[in-house]
XYZ file of C-alpha atoms in Angstrom:
586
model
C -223.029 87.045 98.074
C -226.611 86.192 98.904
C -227.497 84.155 102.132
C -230.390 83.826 103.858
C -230.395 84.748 107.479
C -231.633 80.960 108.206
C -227.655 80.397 108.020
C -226.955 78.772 104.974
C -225.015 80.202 102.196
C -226.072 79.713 98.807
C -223.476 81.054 96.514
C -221.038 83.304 96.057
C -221.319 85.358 92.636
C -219.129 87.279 90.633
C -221.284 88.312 87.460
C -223.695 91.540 86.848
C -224.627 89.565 83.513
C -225.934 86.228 84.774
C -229.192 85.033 86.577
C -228.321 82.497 89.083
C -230.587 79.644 89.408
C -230.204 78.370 93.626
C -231.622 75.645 95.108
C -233.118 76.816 98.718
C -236.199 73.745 99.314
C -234.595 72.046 102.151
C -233.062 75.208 103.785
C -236.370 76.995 104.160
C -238.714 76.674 107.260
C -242.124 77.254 107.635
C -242.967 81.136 108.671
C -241.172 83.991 107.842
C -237.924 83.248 105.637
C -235.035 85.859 105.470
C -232.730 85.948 101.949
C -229.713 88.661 103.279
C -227.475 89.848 100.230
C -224.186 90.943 101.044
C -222.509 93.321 98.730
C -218.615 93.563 99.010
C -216.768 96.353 96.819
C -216.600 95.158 93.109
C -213.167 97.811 93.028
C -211.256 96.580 95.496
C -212.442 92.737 94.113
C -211.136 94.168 90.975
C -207.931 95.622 92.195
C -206.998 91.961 93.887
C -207.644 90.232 90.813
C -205.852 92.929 89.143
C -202.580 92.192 90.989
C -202.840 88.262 90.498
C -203.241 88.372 87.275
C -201.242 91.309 85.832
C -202.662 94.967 84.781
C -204.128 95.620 81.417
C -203.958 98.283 78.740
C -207.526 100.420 78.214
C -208.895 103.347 76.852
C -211.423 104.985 79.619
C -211.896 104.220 83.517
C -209.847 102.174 86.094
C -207.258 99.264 84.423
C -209.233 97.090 87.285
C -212.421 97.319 85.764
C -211.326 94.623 82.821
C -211.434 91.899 85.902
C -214.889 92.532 86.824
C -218.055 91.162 84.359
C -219.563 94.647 85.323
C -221.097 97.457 83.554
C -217.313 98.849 81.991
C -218.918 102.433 81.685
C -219.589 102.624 85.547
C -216.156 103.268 86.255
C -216.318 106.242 84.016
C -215.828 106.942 79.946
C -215.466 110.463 78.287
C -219.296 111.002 78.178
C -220.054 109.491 81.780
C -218.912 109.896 85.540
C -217.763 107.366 87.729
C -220.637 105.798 89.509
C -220.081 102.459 90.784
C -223.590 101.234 92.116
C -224.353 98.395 94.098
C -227.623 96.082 94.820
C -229.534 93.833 93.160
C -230.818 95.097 89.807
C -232.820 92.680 88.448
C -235.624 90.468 90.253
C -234.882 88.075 92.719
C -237.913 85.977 93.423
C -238.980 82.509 94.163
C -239.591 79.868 92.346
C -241.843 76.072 92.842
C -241.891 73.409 90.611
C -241.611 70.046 90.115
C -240.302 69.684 86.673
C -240.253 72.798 84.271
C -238.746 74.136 80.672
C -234.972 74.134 81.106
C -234.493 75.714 77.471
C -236.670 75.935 74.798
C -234.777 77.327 71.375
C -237.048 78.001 68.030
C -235.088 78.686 64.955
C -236.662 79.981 62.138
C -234.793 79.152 58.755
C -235.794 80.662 55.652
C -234.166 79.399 52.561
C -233.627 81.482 49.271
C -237.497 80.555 48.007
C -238.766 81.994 51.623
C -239.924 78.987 52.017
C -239.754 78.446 56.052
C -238.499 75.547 58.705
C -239.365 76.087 62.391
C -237.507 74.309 64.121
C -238.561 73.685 68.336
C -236.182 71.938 71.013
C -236.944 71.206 74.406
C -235.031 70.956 77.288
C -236.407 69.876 80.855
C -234.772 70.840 84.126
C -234.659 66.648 84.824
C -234.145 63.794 82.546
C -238.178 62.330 82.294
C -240.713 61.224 79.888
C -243.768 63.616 79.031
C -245.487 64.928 76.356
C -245.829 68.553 74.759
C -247.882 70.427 72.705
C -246.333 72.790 70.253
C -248.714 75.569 68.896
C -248.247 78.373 66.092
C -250.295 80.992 66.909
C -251.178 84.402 64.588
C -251.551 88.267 66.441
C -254.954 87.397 66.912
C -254.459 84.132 69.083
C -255.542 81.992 65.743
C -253.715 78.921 66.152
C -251.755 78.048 62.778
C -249.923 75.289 63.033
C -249.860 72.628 65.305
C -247.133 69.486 66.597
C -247.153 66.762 69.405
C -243.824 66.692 71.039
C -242.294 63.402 72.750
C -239.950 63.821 75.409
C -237.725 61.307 75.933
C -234.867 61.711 79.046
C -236.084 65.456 79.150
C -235.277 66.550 75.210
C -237.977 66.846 72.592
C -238.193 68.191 69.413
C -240.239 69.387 66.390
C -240.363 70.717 63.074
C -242.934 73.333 61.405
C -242.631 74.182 57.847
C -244.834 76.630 55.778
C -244.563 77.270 52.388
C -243.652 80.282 50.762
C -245.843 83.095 51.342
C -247.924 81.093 53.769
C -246.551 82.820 56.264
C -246.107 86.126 56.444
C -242.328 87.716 56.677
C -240.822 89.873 59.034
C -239.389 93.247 57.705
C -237.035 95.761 59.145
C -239.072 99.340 59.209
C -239.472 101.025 56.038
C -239.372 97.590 53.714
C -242.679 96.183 55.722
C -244.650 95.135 58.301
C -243.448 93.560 61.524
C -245.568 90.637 61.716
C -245.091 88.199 64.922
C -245.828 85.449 65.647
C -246.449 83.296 68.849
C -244.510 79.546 69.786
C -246.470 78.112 72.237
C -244.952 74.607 74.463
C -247.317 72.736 76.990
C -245.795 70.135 78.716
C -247.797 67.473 80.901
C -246.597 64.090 82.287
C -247.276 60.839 80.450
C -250.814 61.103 82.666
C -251.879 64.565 81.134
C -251.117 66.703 84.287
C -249.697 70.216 82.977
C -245.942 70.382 84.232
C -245.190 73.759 82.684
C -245.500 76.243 79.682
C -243.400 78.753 78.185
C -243.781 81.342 74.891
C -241.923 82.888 72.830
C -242.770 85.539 70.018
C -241.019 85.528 66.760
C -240.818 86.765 63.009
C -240.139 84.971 60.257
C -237.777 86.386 58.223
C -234.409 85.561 55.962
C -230.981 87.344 57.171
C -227.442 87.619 55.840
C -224.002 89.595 55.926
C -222.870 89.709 52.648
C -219.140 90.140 52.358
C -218.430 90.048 48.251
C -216.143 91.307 46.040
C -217.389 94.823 44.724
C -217.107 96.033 41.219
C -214.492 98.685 40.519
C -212.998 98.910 44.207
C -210.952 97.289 46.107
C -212.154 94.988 49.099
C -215.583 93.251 49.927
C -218.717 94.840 50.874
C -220.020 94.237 54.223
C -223.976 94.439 54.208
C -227.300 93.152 55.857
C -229.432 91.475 53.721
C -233.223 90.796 54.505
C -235.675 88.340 52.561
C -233.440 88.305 49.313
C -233.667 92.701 50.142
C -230.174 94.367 50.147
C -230.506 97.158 52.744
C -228.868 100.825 53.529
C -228.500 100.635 57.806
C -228.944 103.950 59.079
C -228.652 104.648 62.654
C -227.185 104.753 66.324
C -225.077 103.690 68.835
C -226.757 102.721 72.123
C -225.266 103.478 75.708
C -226.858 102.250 78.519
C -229.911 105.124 78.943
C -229.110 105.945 82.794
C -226.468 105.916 85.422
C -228.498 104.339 87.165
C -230.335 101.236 85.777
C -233.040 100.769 87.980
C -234.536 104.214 86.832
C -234.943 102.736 83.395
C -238.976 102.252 82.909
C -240.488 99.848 80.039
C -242.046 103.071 78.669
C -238.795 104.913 78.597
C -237.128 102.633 76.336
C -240.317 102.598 74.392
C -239.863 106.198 74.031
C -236.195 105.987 73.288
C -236.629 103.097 70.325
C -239.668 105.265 69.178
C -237.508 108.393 68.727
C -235.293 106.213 66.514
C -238.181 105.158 64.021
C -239.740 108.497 64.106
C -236.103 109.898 62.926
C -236.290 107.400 60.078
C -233.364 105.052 61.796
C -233.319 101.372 60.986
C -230.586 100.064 63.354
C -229.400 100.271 66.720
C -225.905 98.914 67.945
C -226.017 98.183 71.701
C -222.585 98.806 72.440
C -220.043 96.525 74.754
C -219.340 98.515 77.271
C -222.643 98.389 78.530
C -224.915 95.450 79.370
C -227.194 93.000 77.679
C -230.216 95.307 77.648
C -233.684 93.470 79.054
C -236.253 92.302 77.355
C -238.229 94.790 76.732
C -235.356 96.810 74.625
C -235.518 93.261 72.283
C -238.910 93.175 72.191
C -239.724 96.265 71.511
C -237.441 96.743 68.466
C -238.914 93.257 67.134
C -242.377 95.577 67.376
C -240.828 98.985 65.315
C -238.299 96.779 62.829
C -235.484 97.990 64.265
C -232.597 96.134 63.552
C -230.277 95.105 66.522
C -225.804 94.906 66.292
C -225.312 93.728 69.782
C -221.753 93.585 71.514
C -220.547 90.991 73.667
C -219.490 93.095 77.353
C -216.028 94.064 76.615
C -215.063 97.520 75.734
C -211.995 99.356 74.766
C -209.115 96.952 76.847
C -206.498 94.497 76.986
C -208.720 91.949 78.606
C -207.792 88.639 80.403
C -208.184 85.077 79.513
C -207.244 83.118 83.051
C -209.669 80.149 83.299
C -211.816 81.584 86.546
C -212.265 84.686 84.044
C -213.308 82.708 81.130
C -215.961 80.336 82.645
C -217.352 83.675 83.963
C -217.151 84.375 80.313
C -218.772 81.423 79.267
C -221.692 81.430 81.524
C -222.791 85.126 80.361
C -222.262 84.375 76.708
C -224.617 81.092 77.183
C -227.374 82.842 78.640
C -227.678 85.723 76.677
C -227.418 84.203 73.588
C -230.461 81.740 74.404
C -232.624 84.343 75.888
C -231.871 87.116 72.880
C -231.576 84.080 70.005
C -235.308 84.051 69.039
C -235.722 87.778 68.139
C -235.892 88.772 64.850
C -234.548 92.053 65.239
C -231.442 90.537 66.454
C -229.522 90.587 63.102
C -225.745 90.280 64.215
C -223.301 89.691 67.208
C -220.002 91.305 67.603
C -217.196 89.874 70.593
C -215.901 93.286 71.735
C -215.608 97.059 71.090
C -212.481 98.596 69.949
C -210.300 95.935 71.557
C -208.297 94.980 68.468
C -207.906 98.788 68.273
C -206.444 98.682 71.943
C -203.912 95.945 70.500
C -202.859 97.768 67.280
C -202.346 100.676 69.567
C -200.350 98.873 72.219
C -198.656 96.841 69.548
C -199.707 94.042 71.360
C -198.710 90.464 69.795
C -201.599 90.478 66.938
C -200.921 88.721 63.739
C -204.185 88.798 61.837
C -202.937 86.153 59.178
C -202.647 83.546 62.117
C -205.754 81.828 61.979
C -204.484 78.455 62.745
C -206.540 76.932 65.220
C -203.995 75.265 67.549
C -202.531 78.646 67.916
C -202.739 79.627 71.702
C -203.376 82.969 72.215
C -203.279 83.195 76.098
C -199.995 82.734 75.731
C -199.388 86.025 74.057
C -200.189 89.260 75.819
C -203.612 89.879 73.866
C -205.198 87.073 75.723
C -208.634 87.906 75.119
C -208.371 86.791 71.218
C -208.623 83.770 72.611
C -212.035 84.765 73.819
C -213.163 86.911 70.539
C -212.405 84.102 68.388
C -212.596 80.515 70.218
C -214.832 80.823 73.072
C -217.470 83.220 72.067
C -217.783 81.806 68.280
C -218.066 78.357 69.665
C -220.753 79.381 72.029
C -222.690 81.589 69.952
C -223.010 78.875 66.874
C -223.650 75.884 69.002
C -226.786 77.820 71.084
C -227.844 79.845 68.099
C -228.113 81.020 64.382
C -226.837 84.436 64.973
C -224.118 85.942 62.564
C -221.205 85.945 64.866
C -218.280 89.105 63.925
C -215.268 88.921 66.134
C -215.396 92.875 67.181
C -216.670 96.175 65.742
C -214.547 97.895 64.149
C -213.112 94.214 62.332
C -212.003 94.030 59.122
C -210.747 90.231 58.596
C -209.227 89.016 55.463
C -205.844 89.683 57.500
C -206.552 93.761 57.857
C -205.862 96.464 60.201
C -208.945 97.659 61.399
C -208.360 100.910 60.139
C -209.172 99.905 56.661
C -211.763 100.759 55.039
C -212.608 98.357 52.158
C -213.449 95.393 54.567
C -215.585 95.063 57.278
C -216.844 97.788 59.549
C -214.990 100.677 60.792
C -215.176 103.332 63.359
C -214.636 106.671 61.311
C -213.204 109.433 64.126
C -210.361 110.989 62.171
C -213.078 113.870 62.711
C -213.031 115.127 66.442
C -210.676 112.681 67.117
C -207.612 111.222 65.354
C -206.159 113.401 62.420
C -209.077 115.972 62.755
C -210.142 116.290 59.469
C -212.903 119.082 58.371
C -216.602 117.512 58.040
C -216.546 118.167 54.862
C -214.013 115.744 53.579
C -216.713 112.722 55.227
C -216.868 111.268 51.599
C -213.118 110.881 51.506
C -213.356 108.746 55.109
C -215.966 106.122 54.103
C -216.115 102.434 55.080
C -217.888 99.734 53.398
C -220.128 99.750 57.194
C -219.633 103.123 59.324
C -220.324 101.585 62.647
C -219.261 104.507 64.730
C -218.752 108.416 64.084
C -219.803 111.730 65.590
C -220.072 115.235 66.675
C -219.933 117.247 70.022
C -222.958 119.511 70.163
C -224.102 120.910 73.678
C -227.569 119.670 74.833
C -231.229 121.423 74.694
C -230.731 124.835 76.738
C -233.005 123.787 79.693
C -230.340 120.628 79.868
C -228.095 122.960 80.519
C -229.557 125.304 82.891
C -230.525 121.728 84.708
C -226.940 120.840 85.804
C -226.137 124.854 86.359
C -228.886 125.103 89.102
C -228.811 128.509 90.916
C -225.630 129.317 90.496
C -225.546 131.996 87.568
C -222.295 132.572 87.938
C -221.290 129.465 86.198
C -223.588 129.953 83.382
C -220.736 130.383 80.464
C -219.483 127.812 78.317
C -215.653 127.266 80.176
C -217.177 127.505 84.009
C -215.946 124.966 86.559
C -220.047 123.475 86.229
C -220.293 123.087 82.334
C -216.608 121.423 81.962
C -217.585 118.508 84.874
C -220.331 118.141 82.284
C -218.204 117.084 79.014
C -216.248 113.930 79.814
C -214.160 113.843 76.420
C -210.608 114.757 76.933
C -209.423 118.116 74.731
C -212.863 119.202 74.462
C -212.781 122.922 75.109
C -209.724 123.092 71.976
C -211.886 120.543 69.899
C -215.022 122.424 69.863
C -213.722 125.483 69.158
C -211.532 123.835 66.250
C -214.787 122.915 64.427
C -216.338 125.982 65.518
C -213.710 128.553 64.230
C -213.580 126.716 60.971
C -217.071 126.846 59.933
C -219.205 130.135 62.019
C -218.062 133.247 63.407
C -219.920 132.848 66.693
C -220.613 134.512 69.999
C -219.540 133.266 73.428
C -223.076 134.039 75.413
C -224.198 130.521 76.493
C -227.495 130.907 74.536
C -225.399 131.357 71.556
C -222.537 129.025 72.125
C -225.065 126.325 72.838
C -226.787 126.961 69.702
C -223.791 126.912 67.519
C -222.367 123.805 68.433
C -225.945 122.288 68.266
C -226.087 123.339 64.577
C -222.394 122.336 64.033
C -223.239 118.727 65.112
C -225.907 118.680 63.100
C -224.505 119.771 59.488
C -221.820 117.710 60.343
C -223.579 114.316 60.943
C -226.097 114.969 58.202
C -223.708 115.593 55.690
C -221.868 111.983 56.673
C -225.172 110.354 56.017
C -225.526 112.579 52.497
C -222.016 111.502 51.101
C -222.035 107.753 52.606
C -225.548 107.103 50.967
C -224.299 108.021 47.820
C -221.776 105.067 47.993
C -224.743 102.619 48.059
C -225.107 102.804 44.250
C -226.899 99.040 43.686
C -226.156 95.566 43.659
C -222.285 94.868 43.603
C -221.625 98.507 44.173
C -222.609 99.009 47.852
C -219.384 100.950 49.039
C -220.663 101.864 52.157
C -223.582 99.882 53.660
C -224.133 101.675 56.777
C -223.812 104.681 59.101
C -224.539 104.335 62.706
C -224.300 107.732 64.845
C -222.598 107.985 68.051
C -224.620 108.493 69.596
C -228.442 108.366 70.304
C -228.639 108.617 74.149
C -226.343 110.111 77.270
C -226.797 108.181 80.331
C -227.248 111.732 82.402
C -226.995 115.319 81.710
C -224.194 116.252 79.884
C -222.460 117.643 77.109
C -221.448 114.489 74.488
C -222.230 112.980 71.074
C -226.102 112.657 71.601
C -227.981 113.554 69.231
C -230.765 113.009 71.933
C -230.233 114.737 75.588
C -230.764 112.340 78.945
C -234.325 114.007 78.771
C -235.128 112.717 75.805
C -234.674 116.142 74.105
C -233.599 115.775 70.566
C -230.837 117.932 69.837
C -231.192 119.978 65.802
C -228.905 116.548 64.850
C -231.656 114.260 65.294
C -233.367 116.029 63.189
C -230.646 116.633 60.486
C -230.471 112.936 60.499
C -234.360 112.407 60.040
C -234.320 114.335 56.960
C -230.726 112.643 54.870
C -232.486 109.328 55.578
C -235.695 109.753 54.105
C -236.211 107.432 51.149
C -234.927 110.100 49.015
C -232.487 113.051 49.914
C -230.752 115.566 47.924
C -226.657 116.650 48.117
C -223.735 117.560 46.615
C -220.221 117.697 47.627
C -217.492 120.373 46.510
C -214.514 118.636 44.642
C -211.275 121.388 43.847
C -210.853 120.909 39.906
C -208.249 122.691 38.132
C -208.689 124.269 34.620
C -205.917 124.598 32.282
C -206.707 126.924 28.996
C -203.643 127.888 27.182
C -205.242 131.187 26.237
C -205.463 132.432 29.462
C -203.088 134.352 31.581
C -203.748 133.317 34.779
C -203.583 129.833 33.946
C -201.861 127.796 36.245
């Protein structure tokens, strides 16, 4: 609740994911100013909204958390502690201007040909006449293309269009460059004096999900298409890459997106239980090509739809989407993760044939499809052109999200679920893998980081090394996978080193068998594989393939080499042989 000490309150707040805009001019004084933030406890907030408005099932941390537009993972998950911080953690700064850019949106539409349409709108903060000047610029600073803007009431708009190949395209890594491009906007008054200026960088480049019928099998296929290019998505899961967020440098993403291209990965998922990552995380994939599934803030729950909660809703979902929309990295946006699971679980009231849109879902007691499929898809299509998908895993076409001949799907009948050997990954394929994984322990000195001094603890069931594995049934699901496939040791050396090459055959031989489902155009059976996970957000033991330290694991690795352009594999099949002749015929 921020107020400065010159004793007038500015606002009360009540969202981690929203930048709030306050007018302070005619409270400030000359001299010193004070700006005093008061923090009150987001859990007990939670836990009073929590008994107003009823209790909700989840999978993972406190039932209050699905109250609070927070972080979800703070209040714990099975690969993270509980660690509910507090403070400001983004700028807060001040701000003098007379008029300035409100919203400025450029949409970039490339049509079949690759022929292009940029199209530039221009909001000012108040409703006046003035002038801008809209400029295409190359790398280089080269100015390309060029448009007077009048501004009528405070909105303005333009049009650039380029013929095909006149400008060059965008490309996810591996299919080409990633050329950028700069949108430049200077506005003046009707006299010429400069009011304000804003840029944006952005690539040019033709998107789709294609959802068709597939030859031979049932179902659709559920793919991402770039400039008329059908491609395979291989890749991660990210979780946000520290406890604590403030610790998070610009060069440590850097490093973390790097590791991804350098292990031949074309797609990252930032997952919902999480936050809208900064800039830089954006930016920086639009640099390396990486492709970007991003999640709307709502993870694994039976979440609310009260009106308070919704406009909450509605303000986050607003501002993200216009300060993520121009990126052409961004290729698709998903409401929620695993909530529809939490529903099928719960046998909550979910009819996926009801798509009638007078139906009231707050009424029922999965209020928040209300959100997955009014608010957010409204939102997101009026501020954007983004591909919107209700959730991840979603099927549509009035399946279970367990099915895997629509839509994407989160494959964990291994580790969790049915537990089902590695081997049989071919039999488990989606027509998108958007989640699956292994356990492996981290790099060695990870380990020996979190055991400290204390030798004693330096064996794989100690007090120490379970607080540092989250996932429930871990010791028994380990072993499991263990027992089935080596005959190991239980030195921690050793047992570290098994589990690390467990995770790894296991994850590399998902990517072998899925990528021999993408078999060409009409026969893509599965689309995409996307590890969970990259990153751990401290040191632990979890589904990394990549320790806190940014030490890959023998996974990454494994990875790296099944998604080269070309990989070799083969999968056992049990075939029975019946010769007449022979006595042991069966």
């Amino acid at each position: 609740m921020p107020s400065p000490k010159n004793g007038h309150k500015l606002a009360e707040t009540n969202n981690m994911f929203v930048s709030y805009r306050l007018p302070a001019k005619k409270h400030l004084k000359v001299g010193t100013n004070d700006l005093l933030l008061t923090f009150p406890s987001s859990y007990l907030i939670g836990k009073e909204l929590e008994a107003a408005h009823g209790k909700g099932a989840l999978w993972n941390g406190d039932s209050s958390r699905l109250h609070v537009r927070t972080a979800q993972y703070r209040y714990g998950w099975d690969w993270g502690p509980v660690l509910l911080t507090t403070g400001p953690w983004k700028p807060v700064y001040l701000e003098a201007y007379n008029v300035r850019i409100d919203d400025l949106r450029v949409s970039t539409k490339v049509d079949e040909s690759l022929a292009v349409v940029i199209d530039v709108t221009i909001a000012l903060s108040s409703e006046v006449s003035a002038k801008a000047c809209l400029v295409l610029k190359d790398a280089s600073g080269k100015a390309l293309k060029t448009a007077d803007i009048t501004i009528s009431k405070g909105q303005g708009s333009a049009s650039l269009e380029s013929k095909a190949g006149e400008l060059e395209l965008w490309w996810p890594v591996g299919y080409g460059k990633q050329v950028l491009y700069t949108v430049d906007v200077q506005v003046a008054d009707e006299g010429g004096k400069p009011l304000d200026s804003k840029a944006q960088k952005i690539g040019v480049r033709r998107l789709r999900i294609v959802q068709d019928p597939l030859e031979g099998e049932e179902g659709r296929s559920f793919l991402f298409e770039v400039n008329n290019v059908r491609i395979f998505c291989g890749g991660s899961n990210w979780i946000p890459a520290d406890s604590f967020l403030t610790n998070i440098s610009d060069d440590r993403y850097r490093a973390w997106l790097q590791l991804m291209v350098d292990g031949n990965q074309n797609m990252i998922r930032v997952w919902g239980g999480g936050i809208y990552e900064p800039d830089i995380f954006y930016d920086t994939c639009d640099e390396l090509g990486l492709l970007v599934w991003q999640d709307s803030m709502f993870g694994c729950g039976q979440y609310p739809a009260y009106d308070d909660f919704l406009k909450r809703v509605e303000a986050e979902t607003e501002q993200n989407v216009k300060r993520l929309r121009h990126h052409p990295s961004l290729a698709i946006w998903a409401g929620n993760n695993e909530d529809y699971q939490v529903a099928e679980s719960m046998k909550l009231e979910l009819d996926y044939n009801d798509e009638n849109p007078k139906s009231d879902f707050r009424k029922t007691n999965f209020p928040a499809r209300h959100i997955y499929e009014r608010v957010l898809p409204s939102i997101i299509n009026k501020h954007s052109d983004i591909f919107y998908h209700r959730g991840s895993p979603y099927s549509g076409y009035g399946k279970p999200t367990n099915d895997r001949t629509y839509g994407d799907l989160h494959q964990w009948n291994v580790w969790h679920g049915s537990q089902e050997p590695w081997h049989n990954w071919d039999q488990l394929s989606g027509r998108f893998v958007s989640e699956f994984g292994m356990q492996g322990y981290p790099d060695i000195r990870t380990v020996d980081y979190w055991v400290g001094d204390d030798k004693a603890e330096r064996y794989p069931q100690s007090r120490t090394m379970n607080n540092h594995n989250k996932a429930d049934g871990f010791e028994r699901r380990l072993e499991l996978y263990l027992m089935e496939n080596f005959k190991h040791a239980f030195d921690i050396e050793s047992y570290v080193y098994y589990t690390q090459v467990m995770q790894a055959e296991t994850l590399a031989s998902a990517y072998r068998l899925w990528r021999r489902n993408w078999r060409g155009k009409g026969r893509e059976y599965t689309a995409g594989a996307l590890v969970w996970q990259i990153n751990d957000c401290w040191p632990v033991t979890s589904w990394a393939i990549v320790d806190y330290f940014l030490r890959p694991k023998p996974a990454y690795f494994s990875i790296k080499r099944e998604l080269r352009p070309f990989t070799v594999g083969m999968t056992r099949k049990e075939v029975i042989t019946y010769s007449p002749n022979h006595p042991n015929t069966r």
